[in-house]
mmCIF file of C-alpha atoms and ligand atoms in Angstrom:
data_model
loop_
_atom_site.group_PDB
_atom_site.id
_atom_site.type_symbol
_atom_site.label_atom_id
_atom_site.label_comp_id
_atom_site.label_asym_id
_atom_site.label_seq_id
_atom_site.Cartn_x
_atom_site.Cartn_y
_atom_site.Cartn_z
ATOM 1 C CA UNK A 1 -27.373 -6.011 3.689
ATOM 2 C CA UNK A 2 -24.192 -3.935 4.008
ATOM 3 C CA UNK A 3 -20.555 -4.970 3.928
ATOM 4 C CA UNK A 4 -19.218 -4.199 7.373
ATOM 5 C CA UNK A 5 -15.564 -4.251 8.437
ATOM 6 C CA UNK A 6 -15.720 -6.303 11.628
ATOM 7 C CA UNK A 7 -12.000 -6.769 12.269
ATOM 8 C CA UNK A 8 -8.666 -5.159 11.396
ATOM 9 C CA UNK A 9 -5.036 -6.143 11.922
ATOM 10 C CA UNK A 10 -1.547 -5.254 10.788
ATOM 11 C CA UNK A 11 1.775 -7.053 10.342
ATOM 12 C CA UNK A 12 4.825 -4.811 10.118
ATOM 13 C CA UNK A 13 8.418 -6.068 10.080
ATOM 14 C CA UNK A 14 10.752 -5.378 12.987
ATOM 15 C CA UNK A 15 13.523 -3.368 11.302
ATOM 16 C CA UNK A 16 12.989 0.393 11.566
ATOM 17 C CA UNK A 17 15.106 2.224 8.978
ATOM 18 C CA UNK A 18 15.540 5.961 9.428
ATOM 19 C CA UNK A 19 16.326 8.562 6.777
ATOM 20 C CA UNK A 20 19.654 9.056 8.508
ATOM 21 C CA UNK A 21 20.460 5.350 7.995
ATOM 22 C CA UNK A 22 19.632 5.650 4.272
ATOM 23 C CA UNK A 23 21.971 8.615 3.957
ATOM 24 C CA UNK A 24 24.848 6.276 4.859
ATOM 25 C CA UNK A 25 24.170 4.353 1.628
ATOM 26 C CA UNK A 26 23.503 7.121 -0.892
ATOM 27 C CA UNK A 27 23.581 10.867 -1.380
ATOM 28 C CA UNK A 28 20.406 11.818 0.420
ATOM 29 C CA UNK A 29 19.487 13.445 3.711
ATOM 30 C CA UNK A 30 16.862 13.348 6.407
ATOM 31 C CA UNK A 31 15.935 16.902 5.419
ATOM 32 C CA UNK A 32 15.394 16.087 1.713
ATOM 33 C CA UNK A 33 13.256 13.030 2.412
ATOM 34 C CA UNK A 34 11.259 14.715 5.198
ATOM 35 C CA UNK A 35 10.583 17.929 3.268
ATOM 36 C CA UNK A 36 9.712 16.234 -0.070
ATOM 37 C CA UNK A 37 7.744 13.261 1.256
ATOM 38 C CA UNK A 38 7.058 13.616 5.001
ATOM 39 C CA UNK A 39 8.679 10.201 5.603
ATOM 40 C CA UNK A 40 10.881 9.869 8.703
ATOM 41 C CA UNK A 41 11.323 6.109 8.850
ATOM 42 C CA UNK A 42 10.044 2.900 7.262
ATOM 43 C CA UNK A 43 10.091 -0.828 8.104
ATOM 44 C CA UNK A 44 12.195 -3.404 6.257
ATOM 45 C CA UNK A 45 11.463 -7.130 6.210
ATOM 46 C CA UNK A 46 14.072 -9.734 7.122
ATOM 47 C CA UNK A 47 15.572 -11.695 4.230
ATOM 48 C CA UNK A 48 13.175 -14.573 3.537
ATOM 49 C CA UNK A 49 10.210 -12.695 5.001
ATOM 50 C CA UNK A 50 7.777 -12.215 2.121
ATOM 51 C CA UNK A 51 4.486 -10.416 1.671
ATOM 52 C CA UNK A 52 2.622 -13.654 2.475
ATOM 53 C CA UNK A 53 4.249 -13.918 5.892
ATOM 54 C CA UNK A 54 3.465 -10.267 6.751
ATOM 55 C CA UNK A 55 -0.061 -10.769 5.377
ATOM 56 C CA UNK A 56 -0.530 -13.854 7.556
ATOM 57 C CA UNK A 57 0.280 -11.824 10.696
ATOM 58 C CA UNK A 58 -2.100 -9.028 9.673
ATOM 59 C CA UNK A 59 -4.846 -11.483 8.707
ATOM 60 C CA UNK A 60 -4.529 -13.505 11.916
ATOM 61 C CA UNK A 61 -4.875 -10.304 13.938
ATOM 62 C CA UNK A 62 -7.888 -9.145 11.882
ATOM 63 C CA UNK A 63 -9.687 -12.496 12.240
ATOM 64 C CA UNK A 64 -9.133 -12.477 16.013
ATOM 65 C CA UNK A 65 -10.256 -8.832 16.189
ATOM 66 C CA UNK A 66 -13.503 -9.820 14.437
ATOM 67 C CA UNK A 67 -14.036 -12.482 17.105
ATOM 68 C CA UNK A 68 -13.762 -15.212 14.459
ATOM 69 C CA UNK A 69 -11.640 -18.293 13.839
ATOM 70 C CA UNK A 70 -9.743 -18.919 10.557
ATOM 71 C CA UNK A 71 -12.283 -21.632 9.676
ATOM 72 C CA UNK A 72 -15.056 -18.992 9.618
ATOM 73 C CA UNK A 73 -13.570 -17.157 6.602
ATOM 74 C CA UNK A 74 -15.242 -18.132 3.319
ATOM 75 C CA UNK A 75 -13.132 -16.240 0.749
ATOM 76 C CA UNK A 76 -9.829 -14.367 0.551
ATOM 77 C CA UNK A 77 -8.737 -11.422 -1.579
ATOM 78 C CA UNK A 78 -4.984 -10.829 -1.444
ATOM 79 C CA UNK A 79 -3.740 -7.563 -2.992
ATOM 80 C CA UNK A 80 -0.016 -7.237 -3.618
ATOM 81 C CA UNK A 81 2.402 -6.146 -6.329
ATOM 82 C CA UNK A 82 5.243 -7.964 -4.539
ATOM 83 C CA UNK A 83 4.061 -11.593 -4.274
ATOM 84 C CA UNK A 84 6.362 -14.281 -2.853
ATOM 85 C CA UNK A 85 6.442 -15.998 -6.259
ATOM 86 C CA UNK A 86 5.285 -15.337 -9.787
ATOM 87 C CA UNK A 87 3.133 -18.424 -9.336
ATOM 88 C CA UNK A 88 1.138 -19.382 -7.433
ATOM 89 C CA UNK A 89 -0.140 -16.177 -5.874
ATOM 90 C CA UNK A 90 -0.056 -15.421 -2.158
ATOM 91 C CA UNK A 91 -3.651 -16.599 -1.576
ATOM 92 C CA UNK A 92 -3.000 -20.343 -1.366
ATOM 93 C CA UNK A 93 0.163 -19.753 0.711
ATOM 94 C CA UNK A 94 -1.797 -17.668 3.191
ATOM 95 C CA UNK A 95 -4.559 -20.300 3.251
ATOM 96 C CA UNK A 96 -2.111 -22.971 4.428
ATOM 97 C CA UNK A 97 -0.267 -20.735 6.889
ATOM 98 C CA UNK A 98 -3.494 -19.561 8.538
ATOM 99 C CA UNK A 99 -5.241 -22.947 8.427
ATOM 100 C CA UNK A 100 -8.175 -21.720 6.345
ATOM 101 C CA UNK A 101 -10.710 -24.158 4.894
ATOM 102 C CA UNK A 102 -10.959 -25.143 1.203
ATOM 103 C CA UNK A 103 -12.246 -21.731 0.117
ATOM 104 C CA UNK A 104 -11.546 -19.634 -2.977
ATOM 105 C CA UNK A 105 -8.623 -17.215 -2.738
ATOM 106 C CA UNK A 106 -8.270 -14.357 -5.211
ATOM 107 C CA UNK A 107 -4.930 -12.703 -5.960
ATOM 108 C CA UNK A 108 -5.216 -9.156 -7.270
ATOM 109 C CA UNK A 109 -2.673 -6.480 -8.141
ATOM 110 C CA UNK A 110 -3.722 -2.874 -8.833
ATOM 111 C CA UNK A 111 -0.659 -1.678 -6.901
ATOM 112 C CA UNK A 112 -1.414 1.318 -4.647
ATOM 113 C CA UNK A 113 -5.146 0.956 -5.394
ATOM 114 C CA UNK A 114 -5.114 -2.767 -4.534
ATOM 115 C CA UNK A 115 -6.974 -2.372 -1.239
ATOM 116 C CA UNK A 116 -9.634 -0.157 -2.825
ATOM 117 C CA UNK A 117 -10.191 -2.626 -5.663
ATOM 118 C CA UNK A 118 -10.337 -5.390 -3.060
ATOM 119 C CA UNK A 119 -13.062 -3.493 -1.179
ATOM 120 C CA UNK A 120 -15.128 -3.360 -4.376
ATOM 121 C CA UNK A 121 -14.768 -7.119 -4.939
ATOM 122 C CA UNK A 122 -15.519 -7.939 -1.305
ATOM 123 C CA UNK A 123 -18.620 -5.748 -1.430
ATOM 124 C CA UNK A 124 -19.825 -7.433 -4.636
ATOM 125 C CA UNK A 125 -19.203 -10.889 -3.146
ATOM 126 C CA UNK A 126 -21.250 -10.010 -0.080
ATOM 127 C CA UNK A 127 -24.033 -8.141 -1.898
ATOM 128 C CA UNK A 128 -24.498 -11.073 -4.286
ATOM 129 C CA UNK A 129 -24.858 -13.449 -1.358
ATOM 130 C CA UNK A 130 -21.989 -15.572 -2.685
ATOM 131 C CA UNK A 131 -19.708 -15.168 0.351
ATOM 132 C CA UNK A 132 -20.472 -13.916 3.846
ATOM 133 C CA UNK A 133 -17.066 -13.422 5.467
ATOM 134 C CA UNK A 134 -14.325 -12.065 3.243
ATOM 135 C CA UNK A 135 -10.718 -11.619 4.350
ATOM 136 C CA UNK A 136 -9.064 -8.757 2.435
ATOM 137 C CA UNK A 137 -5.279 -8.459 2.762
ATOM 138 C CA UNK A 138 -2.900 -5.804 1.402
ATOM 139 C CA UNK A 139 0.783 -6.664 1.887
ATOM 140 C CA UNK A 140 4.097 -5.698 0.319
ATOM 141 C CA UNK A 141 7.808 -6.393 0.634
ATOM 142 C CA UNK A 142 9.364 -3.652 -1.477
ATOM 143 C CA UNK A 143 12.871 -4.086 -0.162
ATOM 144 C CA UNK A 144 13.407 -6.934 -2.644
ATOM 145 C CA UNK A 145 13.349 -4.311 -5.411
ATOM 146 C CA UNK A 146 16.326 -2.666 -3.796
ATOM 147 C CA UNK A 147 19.862 -3.623 -4.799
ATOM 148 C CA UNK A 148 20.839 -5.541 -1.649
ATOM 149 C CA UNK A 149 24.294 -6.332 -2.997
ATOM 150 C CA UNK A 150 24.985 -2.593 -2.739
ATOM 151 C CA UNK A 151 25.071 -2.470 1.043
ATOM 152 C CA UNK A 152 21.361 -2.388 1.934
ATOM 153 C CA UNK A 153 21.846 -5.420 4.179
ATOM 154 C CA UNK A 154 23.808 -3.168 6.572
ATOM 155 C CA UNK A 155 20.522 -1.363 7.329
ATOM 156 C CA UNK A 156 19.047 -4.413 9.053
ATOM 157 C CA UNK A 157 22.240 -5.478 10.768
ATOM 158 C CA UNK A 158 22.974 -8.333 8.339
ATOM 159 C CA UNK A 159 26.389 -6.948 7.399
ATOM 160 C CA UNK A 160 28.904 -4.532 8.879
ATOM 161 C CA UNK A 161 30.948 -3.877 5.794
ATOM 162 C CA UNK A 162 31.453 -0.330 4.516
ATOM 163 C CA UNK A 163 29.990 0.340 1.077
ATOM 164 C CA UNK A 164 32.303 1.458 -1.703
ATOM 165 C CA UNK A 165 32.120 4.781 -3.545
ATOM 166 C CA UNK A 166 30.923 2.938 -6.686
ATOM 167 C CA UNK A 167 28.083 1.299 -4.726
ATOM 168 C CA UNK A 168 27.149 4.650 -3.229
ATOM 169 C CA UNK A 169 26.935 6.159 -6.709
ATOM 170 C CA UNK A 170 24.708 3.286 -7.888
ATOM 171 C CA UNK A 171 22.429 3.627 -4.859
ATOM 172 C CA UNK A 172 22.140 7.351 -5.492
ATOM 173 C CA UNK A 173 20.865 6.654 -9.022
ATOM 174 C CA UNK A 174 17.637 5.136 -7.623
ATOM 175 C CA UNK A 175 17.280 7.406 -4.570
ATOM 176 C CA UNK A 176 14.167 9.162 -5.933
ATOM 177 C CA UNK A 177 12.283 5.839 -5.512
ATOM 178 C CA UNK A 178 14.005 3.708 -2.887
ATOM 179 C CA UNK A 179 13.645 6.249 -0.058
ATOM 180 C CA UNK A 180 9.857 6.358 -0.488
ATOM 181 C CA UNK A 181 8.947 2.708 0.074
ATOM 182 C CA UNK A 182 8.625 0.434 3.090
ATOM 183 C CA UNK A 183 7.341 -3.066 3.878
ATOM 184 C CA UNK A 184 4.138 -3.943 5.743
ATOM 185 C CA UNK A 185 0.714 -5.546 5.715
ATOM 186 C CA UNK A 186 -2.819 -4.712 6.759
ATOM 187 C CA UNK A 187 -5.951 -6.853 6.687
ATOM 188 C CA UNK A 188 -9.660 -6.483 7.270
ATOM 189 C CA UNK A 189 -12.498 -8.950 7.750
ATOM 190 C CA UNK A 190 -15.653 -7.886 5.933
ATOM 191 C CA UNK A 191 -19.014 -9.438 6.824
ATOM 192 C CA UNK A 192 -22.563 -8.980 5.587
ATOM 193 C CA UNK A 193 -24.739 -7.238 8.178
ATOM 194 C CA UNK A 194 -28.145 -5.573 8.199
ATOM 195 C CA UNK A 195 -28.215 -1.878 9.134
ATOM 196 C CA UNK A 196 -26.945 1.434 7.792
ATOM 197 C CA UNK A 197 -23.260 0.921 8.618
ATOM 198 C CA UNK A 198 -21.004 -0.476 5.920
ATOM 199 C CA UNK A 199 -19.445 0.032 2.512
ATOM 200 C CA UNK A 200 -20.706 1.977 -0.461
ATOM 201 C CA UNK A 201 -20.865 3.597 -2.844
ATOM 202 C CA UNK A 202 -17.470 2.831 -4.443
ATOM 203 C CA UNK A 203 -16.173 4.274 -7.723
ATOM 204 C CA UNK A 204 -13.051 2.891 -9.441
ATOM 205 C CA UNK A 205 -11.138 4.178 -12.475
ATOM 206 C CA UNK A 206 -8.372 2.995 -14.803
ATOM 207 C CA UNK A 207 -6.439 5.050 -17.365
ATOM 208 C CA UNK A 208 -3.911 2.872 -19.156
ATOM 209 C CA UNK A 209 -2.523 5.858 -21.088
ATOM 210 C CA UNK A 210 -0.726 6.619 -17.808
ATOM 211 C CA UNK A 211 0.798 3.126 -17.511
ATOM 212 C CA UNK A 212 4.297 4.410 -18.266
ATOM 213 C CA UNK A 213 4.508 6.919 -15.414
ATOM 214 C CA UNK A 214 5.041 4.187 -12.834
ATOM 215 C CA UNK A 215 6.116 0.834 -14.211
ATOM 216 C CA UNK A 216 8.748 -1.886 -14.052
ATOM 217 C CA UNK A 217 10.175 -3.006 -17.386
ATOM 218 C CA UNK A 218 12.402 -5.896 -16.294
ATOM 219 C CA UNK A 219 11.215 -9.386 -15.295
ATOM 220 C CA UNK A 220 8.240 -9.467 -17.662
ATOM 221 C CA UNK A 221 6.980 -12.204 -19.958
ATOM 222 C CA UNK A 222 7.124 -10.010 -23.033
ATOM 223 C CA UNK A 223 10.864 -10.750 -22.912
ATOM 224 C CA UNK A 224 12.556 -14.079 -23.570
ATOM 225 C CA UNK A 225 13.763 -15.155 -21.109
ATOM 226 C CA UNK A 226 11.592 -13.091 -18.807
ATOM 227 C CA UNK A 227 14.535 -12.007 -16.615
ATOM 228 C CA UNK A 228 18.241 -11.765 -17.438
ATOM 229 C CA UNK A 229 21.438 -10.639 -15.736
ATOM 230 C CA UNK A 230 21.527 -7.750 -18.210
ATOM 231 C CA UNK A 231 18.119 -6.507 -17.044
ATOM 232 C CA UNK A 232 19.252 -6.643 -13.440
ATOM 233 C CA UNK A 233 22.541 -4.881 -14.217
ATOM 234 C CA UNK A 234 20.647 -2.183 -16.121
ATOM 235 C CA UNK A 235 18.417 -1.582 -13.068
ATOM 236 C CA UNK A 236 15.297 -2.711 -14.954
ATOM 237 C CA UNK A 237 14.066 -4.816 -12.043
ATOM 238 C CA UNK A 238 13.463 -1.614 -10.087
ATOM 239 C CA UNK A 239 10.281 0.379 -10.831
ATOM 240 C CA UNK A 240 10.730 3.565 -12.845
ATOM 241 C CA UNK A 241 8.623 6.542 -11.923
ATOM 242 C CA UNK A 242 7.893 9.980 -13.245
ATOM 243 C CA UNK A 243 7.459 11.451 -9.768
ATOM 244 C CA UNK A 244 6.023 14.778 -10.881
ATOM 245 C CA UNK A 245 3.438 13.144 -13.190
ATOM 246 C CA UNK A 246 2.298 10.767 -10.443
ATOM 247 C CA UNK A 247 2.150 13.680 -8.009
ATOM 248 C CA UNK A 248 -0.029 15.805 -10.313
ATOM 249 C CA UNK A 249 -2.395 12.914 -11.083
ATOM 250 C CA UNK A 250 -2.712 12.062 -7.397
ATOM 251 C CA UNK A 251 -3.658 15.548 -6.184
ATOM 252 C CA UNK A 252 -6.187 15.938 -9.005
ATOM 253 C CA UNK A 253 -7.792 12.511 -9.424
ATOM 254 C CA UNK A 254 -8.213 11.464 -5.774
ATOM 255 C CA UNK A 255 -10.223 14.604 -4.843
ATOM 256 C CA UNK A 256 -12.282 14.103 -8.042
ATOM 257 C CA UNK A 257 -13.070 10.504 -7.065
ATOM 258 C CA UNK A 258 -14.006 11.570 -3.518
ATOM 259 C CA UNK A 259 -16.383 14.207 -4.914
ATOM 260 C CA UNK A 260 -17.865 11.685 -7.345
ATOM 261 C CA UNK A 261 -18.620 9.212 -4.538
ATOM 262 C CA UNK A 262 -20.033 11.980 -2.320
ATOM 263 C CA UNK A 263 -22.379 13.002 -5.129
ATOM 264 C CA UNK A 264 -23.585 9.436 -5.736
ATOM 265 C CA UNK A 265 -24.099 8.973 -1.980
ATOM 266 C CA UNK A 266 -25.796 12.353 -1.504
ATOM 267 C CA UNK A 267 -23.218 13.280 1.140
ATOM 268 C CA UNK A 268 -21.652 16.765 1.243
ATOM 269 C CA UNK A 269 -17.843 16.715 1.110
ATOM 270 C CA UNK A 270 -17.710 18.917 4.221
ATOM 271 C CA UNK A 271 -19.763 16.370 6.142
ATOM 272 C CA UNK A 272 -17.100 13.684 5.695
ATOM 273 C CA UNK A 273 -15.668 12.879 9.113
ATOM 274 C CA UNK A 274 -12.477 11.116 8.030
ATOM 275 C CA UNK A 275 -10.738 10.791 4.669
ATOM 276 C CA UNK A 276 -8.100 8.053 4.527
ATOM 277 C CA UNK A 277 -5.779 8.817 1.610
ATOM 278 C CA UNK A 278 -3.261 6.327 0.191
ATOM 279 C CA UNK A 279 0.016 7.099 1.982
ATOM 280 C CA UNK A 280 2.520 7.868 -0.824
ATOM 281 C CA UNK A 281 3.704 11.349 0.087
ATOM 282 C CA UNK A 282 2.646 13.765 2.833
ATOM 283 C CA UNK A 283 2.519 16.609 0.314
ATOM 284 C CA UNK A 284 0.049 14.592 -1.790
ATOM 285 C CA UNK A 285 -2.074 13.844 1.290
ATOM 286 C CA UNK A 286 -2.103 17.543 2.222
ATOM 287 C CA UNK A 287 -2.847 18.453 -1.416
ATOM 288 C CA UNK A 288 -5.910 16.183 -1.393
ATOM 289 C CA UNK A 289 -7.021 17.608 1.954
ATOM 290 C CA UNK A 290 -6.757 21.190 0.681
ATOM 291 C CA UNK A 291 -8.448 20.381 -2.648
ATOM 292 C CA UNK A 292 -11.402 19.001 -0.671
ATOM 293 C CA UNK A 293 -11.435 22.032 1.643
ATOM 294 C CA UNK A 294 -11.249 19.837 4.750
ATOM 295 C CA UNK A 295 -9.407 20.580 8.004
ATOM 296 C CA UNK A 296 -6.148 18.657 8.505
ATOM 297 C CA UNK A 297 -7.622 16.744 11.456
ATOM 298 C CA UNK A 298 -10.037 14.929 9.139
ATOM 299 C CA UNK A 299 -7.216 13.554 6.972
ATOM 300 C CA UNK A 300 -4.987 11.476 9.265
ATOM 301 C CA UNK A 301 -1.635 10.069 8.130
ATOM 302 C CA UNK A 302 1.069 7.676 9.261
ATOM 303 C CA UNK A 303 3.414 7.933 6.277
ATOM 304 C CA UNK A 304 6.065 9.406 8.580
ATOM 305 C CA UNK A 305 6.485 5.962 10.223
ATOM 306 C CA UNK A 306 5.965 3.530 7.329
ATOM 307 C CA UNK A 307 6.661 5.265 4.004
ATOM 308 C CA UNK A 308 4.643 3.977 1.070
ATOM 309 C CA UNK A 309 3.555 0.365 1.641
ATOM 310 C CA UNK A 310 1.440 0.281 -1.558
ATOM 311 C CA UNK A 311 -1.566 -2.083 -1.063
ATOM 312 C CA UNK A 312 -1.016 -2.023 2.701
ATOM 313 C CA UNK A 313 -1.245 1.715 3.417
ATOM 314 C CA UNK A 314 -5.032 2.004 3.737
ATOM 315 C CA UNK A 315 -5.664 -1.058 5.944
ATOM 316 C CA UNK A 316 -2.710 -0.113 8.198
ATOM 317 C CA UNK A 317 -3.977 3.459 8.496
ATOM 318 C CA UNK A 318 -7.575 2.350 9.117
ATOM 319 C CA UNK A 319 -6.408 -0.058 11.810
ATOM 320 C CA UNK A 320 -4.337 2.636 13.539
ATOM 321 C CA UNK A 321 -7.207 5.133 13.364
ATOM 322 C CA UNK A 322 -9.463 2.575 15.056
ATOM 323 C CA UNK A 323 -6.804 1.946 17.705
ATOM 324 C CA UNK A 324 -6.472 5.678 18.358
ATOM 325 C CA UNK A 325 -10.261 6.018 18.797
ATOM 326 C CA UNK A 326 -10.622 8.232 15.713
ATOM 327 C CA UNK A 327 -13.214 5.931 14.130
ATOM 328 C CA UNK A 328 -16.501 6.379 15.968
ATOM 329 C CA UNK A 329 -19.965 4.983 15.225
ATOM 330 C CA UNK A 330 -22.101 6.971 12.754
ATOM 331 C CA UNK A 331 -19.202 8.518 10.817
ATOM 332 C CA UNK A 332 -18.878 9.074 7.071
ATOM 333 C CA UNK A 333 -15.391 7.776 6.273
ATOM 334 C CA UNK A 334 -13.853 7.877 2.798
ATOM 335 C CA UNK A 335 -11.034 5.720 1.437
ATOM 336 C CA UNK A 336 -9.178 7.019 -1.627
ATOM 337 C CA UNK A 337 -6.105 5.825 -3.525
ATOM 338 C CA UNK A 338 -4.175 6.253 -6.770
ATOM 339 C CA UNK A 339 -1.320 4.231 -8.146
ATOM 340 C CA UNK A 340 0.387 2.532 -11.044
ATOM 341 C CA UNK A 341 -1.984 1.675 -13.864
ATOM 342 C CA UNK A 342 -3.118 4.339 -13.452
ATOM 343 C CA UNK A 343 -5.794 2.973 -11.137
ATOM 344 C CA UNK A 344 -7.611 5.197 -8.680
ATOM 345 C CA UNK A 345 -10.929 5.659 -6.953
ATOM 346 C CA UNK A 346 -12.751 6.213 -3.689
ATOM 347 C CA UNK A 347 -15.058 4.280 -1.389
ATOM 348 C CA UNK A 348 -17.458 5.601 1.232
ATOM 349 C CA UNK A 349 -17.703 3.672 4.477
ATOM 350 C CA UNK A 350 -20.331 4.448 7.105
ATOM 351 C CA UNK A 351 -19.079 3.339 10.493
HETATM 352 C C1 COA B 401 9.489 11.578 -5.888
HETATM 353 C C2 COA B 401 9.191 12.966 -5.291
HETATM 354 C C3 COA B 401 9.288 12.885 -3.761
HETATM 355 C C4 COA B 401 10.240 13.944 -5.805
HETATM 356 O O1 COA B 401 9.946 15.237 -5.356
HETATM 357 P P1 COA B 401 10.121 16.490 -6.348
HETATM 358 O O2 COA B 401 9.841 17.691 -5.560
HETATM 359 O O3 COA B 401 9.275 16.205 -7.545
HETATM 360 O O4 COA B 401 11.657 16.435 -6.632
HETATM 361 P P2 COA B 401 12.388 16.518 -8.051
HETATM 362 O O5 COA B 401 12.025 15.316 -8.877
HETATM 363 O O6 COA B 401 12.123 17.854 -8.605
HETATM 364 O O7 COA B 401 13.878 16.377 -7.620
HETATM 365 C C5 COA B 401 14.559 17.463 -7.150
HETATM 366 C C6 COA B 401 16.016 17.112 -6.963
HETATM 367 O O8 COA B 401 16.167 16.209 -5.855
HETATM 368 C C7 COA B 401 17.012 15.131 -6.222
HETATM 369 N N1 COA B 401 16.616 13.929 -5.492
HETATM 370 C C8 COA B 401 15.753 12.947 -5.861
HETATM 371 N N2 COA B 401 15.666 12.034 -4.881
HETATM 372 C C9 COA B 401 16.475 12.453 -3.876
HETATM 373 C C10 COA B 401 16.794 11.924 -2.603
HETATM 374 N N3 COA B 401 16.268 10.769 -2.140
HETATM 375 N N4 COA B 401 17.659 12.607 -1.840
HETATM 376 C C11 COA B 401 18.217 13.752 -2.255
HETATM 377 N N5 COA B 401 17.946 14.306 -3.452
HETATM 378 C C12 COA B 401 17.082 13.660 -4.251
HETATM 379 C C13 COA B 401 16.813 14.993 -7.712
HETATM 380 O O9 COA B 401 17.922 14.355 -8.278
HETATM 381 C C14 COA B 401 16.680 16.448 -8.155
HETATM 382 O O10 COA B 401 17.984 16.979 -8.242
HETATM 383 P P3 COA B 401 18.356 18.033 -9.407
HETATM 384 O O11 COA B 401 17.405 19.181 -9.211
HETATM 385 O O12 COA B 401 19.773 18.355 -9.116
HETATM 386 O O13 COA B 401 18.138 17.280 -10.681
HETATM 387 C C15 COA B 401 7.804 13.464 -5.695
HETATM 388 O O14 COA B 401 7.766 13.775 -7.058
HETATM 389 C C16 COA B 401 6.733 12.463 -5.408
HETATM 390 O O15 COA B 401 6.480 12.067 -4.277
HETATM 391 N N6 COA B 401 5.980 12.037 -6.424
HETATM 392 C C17 COA B 401 4.949 11.063 -6.255
HETATM 393 C C18 COA B 401 5.553 9.731 -6.025
HETATM 394 C C19 COA B 401 4.548 8.708 -5.615
HETATM 395 O O16 COA B 401 3.583 9.035 -4.991
HETATM 396 N N7 COA B 401 4.795 7.459 -5.971
HETATM 397 C C20 COA B 401 3.991 6.375 -5.604
HETATM 398 C C21 COA B 401 2.686 6.481 -6.268
HETATM 399 S S1 COA B 401 1.556 5.397 -5.626
#
């Protein structure tokens, strides 16, 4: 029995925000963002549109693509670092919105590796015989991290007011992070099937000594109360990131994980047909591609249109690759990701 992805779907918000638009809010430029990250535009959710609602769209599309009805799903794994609420998680909210049965829903985090960790869980569920049809969703609304009172609402046509010089200066202080992220959701349906196609092997890693390189200090239960005006004013409800450290870890650890999985599977790296890398930065994606010695055509990317959507990048990319006819039967496809934790890993998928 193998865990086969039988359906995929995405849910991306309607507002397209270009680099040029961002440069009206802070000291940045299309050239800087494009050259450093490869990003040209990203999507922003409407106010009130959370990661559950984007996940519901993606999941509905994936279930239909699998030729199933919501009532056929027998467990849900929802990966997000931007849930609608602290509690409950997005799982029960998605269950109601989609009209799923009384089935278990698991909410997981793992940030940019959320989808990969979800694949591992889904595979274990299916291999154990516990569940047969797992819905795995990765969805994020990052725009809520951004200081909307500083003129961001103008980007989605919610306000026409000019931002002040003071607001511009404040926006510029977080420009190394805010320009990189976008909102979106991707989902897959995974079913147990006989045959050679399907998931595995998967190898996951965690190194908590790297927790500080990408973290958010505000709004945490170590503090009493867990969120204050002072934390917000100090910008502590926005993630902090040591960009260079994350970059170095990403271009080293993702190729290592891919090699590790290839070795376990007895598959030569050069015989991989497609490698889907977490979409955080085009230079990282190209770094991974070069470290593996693969031609650029085997490492597709869509970061230019979405930016980093954290748990959603891999299912969105996989869906688009399928749509573009890049995923053909009999391929060796590799998923790999790295993110806050640090969590990283790779998963082989035979199509
Ligand atoms: C964030 C990142 C794009 C920055 O690229 P970099 O080449 O390391 O750039 P630096 O940090 O050296 O910054 C260079 C300069 O650009 C400036 N800068 C930062 N963000 C900017 C922006 N949006 N627009 C214009 N200038 C910017 C910096 O202030 C710095 O200026 P200085 O030299 O005068 O101090 C890059 O480090 C990166 O992508 N890291 C990985 C991030 C990631 O993947 N995060 C998610 C993980 S899942």
